PDB file of C-alpha atoms in Angstrom:
ATOM      1  CA  VAL A  30      -6.477 111.231   5.116  1.00 60.00           C
ATOM      2  CA  LYS A  31      -4.208 114.150   4.256  1.00 68.00           C
ATOM      3  CA  THR A  32      -2.839 114.327   7.824  1.00 71.00           C
ATOM      4  CA  LEU A  33      -1.887 110.648   7.646  1.00 83.00           C
ATOM      5  CA  HIS A  34       0.400 111.286   4.666  1.00 90.00           C
ATOM      6  CA  PRO A  35       3.968 109.899   4.865  1.00 90.00           C
ATOM      7  CA  LYS A  36       5.433 113.352   4.190  1.00 92.00           C
ATOM      8  CA  VAL A  37       3.641 114.684   7.262  1.00 93.00           C
ATOM      9  CA  HIS A  38       4.518 111.785   9.558  1.00 94.00           C
ATOM     10  CA  GLY A  39       8.059 111.486   8.202  1.00 95.00           C
ATOM     11  CA  GLY A  40       8.601 115.118   9.192  1.00 96.00           C
ATOM     12  CA  ILE A  41       7.078 114.503  12.622  1.00 97.00           C
ATOM     13  CA  LEU A  42       8.822 111.228  13.491  1.00 96.00           C
ATOM     14  CA  ALA A  43      12.311 111.968  12.181  1.00 96.00           C
ATOM     15  CA  ASP A  44      14.882 112.036  14.955  1.00 96.00           C
ATOM     16  CA  LYS A  45      16.916 115.154  14.190  1.00 95.00           C
ATOM     17  CA  ASP A  46      19.886 113.713  16.113  1.00 95.00           C
ATOM     18  CA  ILE A  47      20.239 110.781  13.711  1.00 96.00           C
ATOM     19  CA  PRO A  48      21.967 111.762  10.449  1.00 97.00           C
ATOM     20  CA  GLU A  49      20.360 108.839   8.588  1.00 97.00           C
ATOM     21  CA  HIS A  50      16.904 110.194   9.446  1.00 96.00           C
ATOM     22  CA  LEU A  51      17.833 113.616   8.072  1.00 96.00           C
ATOM     23  CA  GLU A  52      19.255 111.995   4.915  1.00 97.00           C
ATOM     24  CA  THR A  53      16.019 110.052   4.413  1.00 96.00           C
ATOM     25  CA  LEU A  54      14.009 113.260   4.767  1.00 96.00           C
ATOM     26  CA  LYS A  55      16.211 114.980   2.197  1.00 97.00           C
ATOM     27  CA  GLU A  56      16.020 111.988  -0.148  1.00 97.00           C
ATOM     28  CA  HIS A  57      12.199 112.090  -0.092  1.00 96.00           C
ATOM     29  CA  ASP A  58      11.893 115.896  -0.051  1.00 97.00           C
ATOM     30  CA  ILE A  59      10.327 115.918   3.427  1.00 96.00           C
ATOM     31  CA  GLN A  60      10.678 118.863   5.779  1.00 96.00           C
ATOM     32  CA  PRO A  61      11.146 118.160   9.500  1.00 96.00           C
ATOM     33  CA  PHE A  62       8.744 119.789  11.939  1.00 96.00           C
ATOM     34  CA  ASP A  63       9.743 121.721  15.043  1.00 96.00           C
ATOM     35  CA  LEU A  64       6.205 122.190  16.380  1.00 97.00           C
ATOM     36  CA  ILE A  65       2.897 120.393  15.995  1.00 97.00           C
ATOM     37  CA  CYS A  66      -0.186 122.182  17.288  1.00 96.00           C
ATOM     38  CA  VAL A  67      -3.491 120.308  17.064  1.00 94.00           C
ATOM     39  CA  ASN A  68      -6.973 121.080  18.347  1.00 93.00           C
ATOM     40  CA  LEU A  69      -9.072 117.919  18.219  1.00 92.00           C
ATOM     41  CA  TYR A  70     -12.630 117.775  16.891  1.00 89.00           C
ATOM     42  CA  ASP A  71     -15.009 118.699  19.698  1.00 91.00           C
ATOM     43  CA  PHE A  72     -16.599 115.286  20.085  1.00 94.00           C
ATOM     44  CA  ALA A  73     -18.173 116.192  23.454  1.00 92.00           C
ATOM     45  CA  SER A  74     -20.248 119.014  21.927  1.00 93.00           C
ATOM     46  CA  CYS A  75     -21.325 116.768  19.088  1.00 92.00           C
ATOM     47  CA  ALA A  76     -22.369 113.981  21.464  1.00 90.00           C
ATOM     48  CA  ALA A  77     -24.326 116.455  23.626  1.00 92.00           C
ATOM     49  CA  LYS A  78     -26.583 117.237  20.641  1.00 93.00           C
ATOM     50  CA  ASN A  79     -27.912 113.644  20.556  1.00 90.00           C
ATOM     51  CA  PRO A  80     -26.806 112.844  17.006  1.00 92.00           C
ATOM     52  CA  THR A  81     -27.340 109.502  15.366  1.00 90.00           C
ATOM     53  CA  LEU A  82     -24.513 107.108  16.046  1.00 90.00           C
ATOM     54  CA  LYS A  83     -23.375 107.450  12.432  1.00 91.00           C
ATOM     55  CA  GLU A  84     -23.288 111.281  12.762  1.00 92.00           C
ATOM     56  CA  ALA A  85     -21.341 111.028  16.014  1.00 92.00           C
ATOM     57  CA  VAL A  86     -18.801 108.645  14.523  1.00 92.00           C
ATOM     58  CA  GLU A  87     -18.143 111.164  11.741  1.00 92.00           C
ATOM     59  CA  GLN A  88     -16.970 113.608  14.429  1.00 92.00           C
ATOM     60  CA  ILE A  89     -14.251 111.295  15.757  1.00 94.00           C
ATOM     61  CA  ASP A  90     -10.881 112.860  14.996  1.00 94.00           C
ATOM     62  CA  ILE A  91      -8.367 110.368  13.581  1.00 93.00           C
ATOM     63  CA  GLY A  92      -5.584 112.474  12.077  1.00 92.00           C
ATOM     64  CA  GLY A  93      -5.344 114.869  15.030  1.00 94.00           C
ATOM     65  CA  PRO A  94      -4.691 112.230  17.712  1.00 96.00           C
ATOM     66  CA  THR A  95      -2.300 110.436  15.368  1.00 95.00           C
ATOM     67  CA  MET A  96      -0.230 113.588  14.830  1.00 96.00           C
ATOM     68  CA  LEU A  97      -0.344 114.407  18.545  1.00 97.00           C
ATOM     69  CA  ARG A  98       0.832 110.934  19.561  1.00 97.00           C
ATOM     70  CA  ALA A  99       3.570 110.833  16.931  1.00 97.00           C
ATOM     71  CA  SER A 100       4.842 114.234  18.074  1.00 98.00           C
ATOM     72  CA  ALA A 101       4.708 113.273  21.742  1.00 98.00           C
ATOM     73  CA  LYS A 102       6.598 110.059  20.993  1.00 97.00           C
ATOM     74  CA  ASN A 103       9.339 112.121  19.326  1.00 98.00           C
ATOM     75  CA  TYR A 104       9.426 114.857  21.994  1.00 98.00           C
ATOM     76  CA  HIS A 105      13.218 114.904  22.004  1.00 96.00           C
ATOM     77  CA  SER A 106      13.067 116.346  18.447  1.00 96.00           C
ATOM     78  CA  ILE A 107       9.737 118.173  18.313  1.00 97.00           C
ATOM     79  CA  LEU A 108       7.448 120.281  20.490  1.00 98.00           C
ATOM     80  CA  VAL A 109       3.787 119.300  20.640  1.00 98.00           C
ATOM     81  CA  ALA A 110       1.100 121.791  21.697  1.00 97.00           C
ATOM     82  CA  PRO A 111      -1.944 119.724  22.686  1.00 95.00           C
ATOM     83  CA  ASP A 112      -4.167 122.454  24.144  1.00 95.00           C
ATOM     84  CA  PRO A 113      -4.566 126.239  23.785  1.00 96.00           C
ATOM     85  CA  ALA A 114      -4.308 126.456  27.587  1.00 96.00           C
ATOM     86  CA  GLU A 115      -0.628 125.496  27.184  1.00 97.00           C
ATOM     87  CA  TYR A 116       0.212 128.290  24.729  1.00 97.00           C
ATOM     88  CA  PRO A 117       1.288 130.843  27.385  1.00 98.00           C
ATOM     89  CA  ALA A 118       3.752 128.378  28.968  1.00 97.00           C
ATOM     90  CA  ILE A 119       5.041 127.436  25.528  1.00 98.00           C
ATOM     91  CA  MET A 120       5.527 131.073  24.544  1.00 98.00           C
ATOM     92  CA  GLU A 121       7.316 131.800  27.824  1.00 98.00           C
ATOM     93  CA  ASP A 122       9.699 128.877  27.329  1.00 98.00           C
ATOM     94  CA  LEU A 123      10.395 129.842  23.716  1.00 97.00           C
ATOM     95  CA  LYS A 124      11.155 133.442  24.716  1.00 98.00           C
ATOM     96  CA  ALA A 125      13.438 132.286  27.531  1.00 98.00           C
ATOM     97  CA  ASN A 126      15.359 129.940  25.213  1.00 97.00           C
ATOM     98  CA  GLY A 127      15.885 132.044  22.107  1.00 97.00           C
ATOM     99  CA  GLY A 128      12.977 130.518  20.189  1.00 96.00           C
ATOM    100  CA  LYS A 129      13.992 126.903  20.850  1.00 96.00           C
ATOM    101  CA  ALA A 130      11.814 124.779  23.112  1.00 97.00           C
ATOM    102  CA  SER A 131      13.600 123.300  26.111  1.00 98.00           C
ATOM    103  CA  LEU A 132      13.727 119.533  26.482  1.00 98.00           C
ATOM    104  CA  ASP A 133      11.892 119.872  29.804  1.00 98.00           C
ATOM    105  CA  LEU A 134       8.988 121.684  28.107  1.00 98.00           C
ATOM    106  CA  ARG A 135       8.895 119.162  25.261  1.00 98.00           C
ATOM    107  CA  ARG A 136       8.712 116.283  27.753  1.00 98.00           C
ATOM    108  CA  LYS A 137       5.980 118.011  29.799  1.00 98.00           C
ATOM    109  CA  MET A 138       3.931 118.659  26.669  1.00 98.00           C
ATOM    110  CA  ALA A 139       4.387 115.020  25.618  1.00 98.00           C
ATOM    111  CA  VAL A 140       2.999 113.884  28.978  1.00 98.00           C
ATOM    112  CA  LYS A 141       0.029 116.273  28.641  1.00 98.00           C
ATOM    113  CA  THR A 142      -0.527 115.096  25.077  1.00 98.00           C
ATOM    114  CA  PHE A 143      -0.749 111.417  25.985  1.00 98.00           C
ATOM    115  CA  ALA A 144      -3.111 112.283  28.855  1.00 97.00           C
ATOM    116  CA  ALA A 145      -5.297 114.378  26.517  1.00 96.00           C
ATOM    117  CA  THR A 146      -5.496 111.723  23.796  1.00 97.00           C
ATOM    118  CA  SER A 147      -6.288 109.116  26.443  1.00 97.00           C
ATOM    119  CA  ARG A 148      -9.194 111.234  27.734  1.00 96.00           C
ATOM    120  CA  TYR A 149     -10.402 111.758  24.165  1.00 97.00           C
ATOM    121  CA  ASP A 150     -10.346 108.017  23.450  1.00 97.00           C
ATOM    122  CA  ASN A 151     -12.078 107.243  26.750  1.00 96.00           C
ATOM    123  CA  MET A 152     -14.842 109.736  25.976  1.00 95.00           C
ATOM    124  CA  ILE A 153     -15.419 108.135  22.585  1.00 95.00           C
ATOM    125  CA  SER A 154     -15.321 104.558  23.863  1.00 95.00           C
ATOM    126  CA  SER A 155     -17.808 105.441  26.625  1.00 93.00           C
ATOM    127  CA  TYR A 156     -20.127 107.104  24.115  1.00 93.00           C
ATOM    128  CA  LEU A 157     -19.985 104.139  21.753  1.00 92.00           C
ATOM    129  CA  ALA A 158     -20.544 101.661  24.582  1.00 92.00           C
ATOM    130  CA  GLU A 159     -23.696 103.514  25.651  1.00 86.00           C
ATOM    131  CA  GLY A 160     -25.031 104.191  22.158  1.00 70.00           C
ATOM    132  CA  SER A 161     -27.240 102.167  19.918  1.00 60.00           C
ATOM    133  CA  GLU A 162     -27.652 102.108  16.147  1.00 59.00           C
TER     134      GLU A 162
END
């Protein structure tokens, strides 16, 4: 529940190009984020161990996908890092741009993020469809 807190999502979803958004952050003592890096719960490994359905459900990440999607939605203001495999490309872009992520990189990471969260949701829905109580 802590990752679903308004101070977290306010800092993720604020459009830094809109002065009213920045004023709202200041008013509520919320810091804007420049980068969100999330590694989702490894649901595939859990499912491979043949847990009970209740045990498997406990390993479904809720806050991680929510933060990833919110960051990807706001890619014009924030960089999202959805997978450790992307870290080298992210580091290269940051070095090439004086520590600021390019808009092209932010858009590419948003696309990869939505694809990754879609795969994650599909894996879970398939597991639940096949499982029994």
